[in-house]
């Protein structure tokens, strides 16, 4: 299979946080998620719980906040683009 990704994805290891947060709006609580892998253009996340996953949100990983959108979903595992 030929994988033509624009950016190389890496799994968080070492001092890189494995947990991220999803912020839908300032009034609602943050949704915690597990970061499976991350690249310069996006990330793969596992969102626990059974609540709805918003299509657009602010993603916090480490100390970096990025405006993001969901590009694919497979159950509670999602792919986002920054």
XYZ file of C-alpha atoms in Angstrom:
82
model
C 0.000 0.000 0.000
C 1.376 3.397 -0.995
C 0.860 5.935 1.821
C 0.998 9.504 0.454
C 0.790 11.644 3.573
C 1.779 15.294 3.417
C 3.425 15.186 6.863
C 5.208 12.471 8.830
C 3.214 11.335 11.864
C 4.933 10.362 15.110
C 3.664 8.727 18.280
C 4.096 10.837 21.426
C 7.014 9.528 23.467
C 9.434 10.816 26.063
C 8.391 14.188 27.453
C 5.666 14.774 24.839
C 2.196 14.668 26.448
C -0.055 11.765 25.462
C -3.194 13.577 26.612
C -4.853 16.494 24.821
C -7.951 18.591 25.414
C -10.776 19.620 23.120
C -12.426 23.007 23.740
C -15.751 23.589 21.975
C -16.540 26.947 23.597
C -15.361 28.839 26.692
C -18.497 27.991 28.722
C -18.441 24.202 28.300
C -15.904 21.936 30.022
C -12.918 20.570 28.100
C -13.068 17.054 26.660
C -9.955 14.977 27.407
C -8.580 12.756 24.655
C -5.647 10.425 24.079
C -3.183 11.477 21.369
C -2.360 8.437 19.228
C -0.092 10.251 16.784
C 0.551 13.816 15.672
C 2.056 15.636 12.693
C 2.507 19.231 11.546
C -0.872 19.117 9.765
C -3.057 17.065 12.106
C -3.433 14.299 14.655
C -5.163 11.025 15.414
C -7.094 11.053 18.702
C -9.107 8.674 20.847
C -11.995 10.453 22.570
C -13.461 8.577 25.527
C -17.004 8.792 26.830
C -20.181 8.733 24.822
C -20.854 12.414 24.141
C -20.989 13.911 20.678
C -17.687 14.896 19.085
C -17.902 18.394 17.566
C -16.821 18.945 13.945
C -14.783 22.101 14.737
C -12.972 22.908 17.987
C -9.766 24.180 19.573
C -7.260 21.412 20.342
C -4.747 21.830 23.183
C -1.659 19.594 23.178
C 1.103 20.549 25.578
C 1.075 24.338 25.609
C -0.044 24.747 21.979
C -3.656 25.544 21.015
C -4.710 24.921 17.416
C -7.990 25.491 15.620
C -8.990 22.057 14.305
C -11.642 20.164 12.377
C -12.568 16.498 12.166
C -11.654 14.928 8.797
C -12.558 11.298 9.595
C -14.186 9.245 12.369
C -14.117 5.551 13.167
C -16.063 5.009 16.375
C -14.383 7.076 19.095
C -11.121 7.364 17.109
C -10.909 10.547 15.022
C -8.495 12.216 12.635
C -8.199 15.986 12.855
C -6.629 18.636 10.659
C -5.085 21.824 12.063
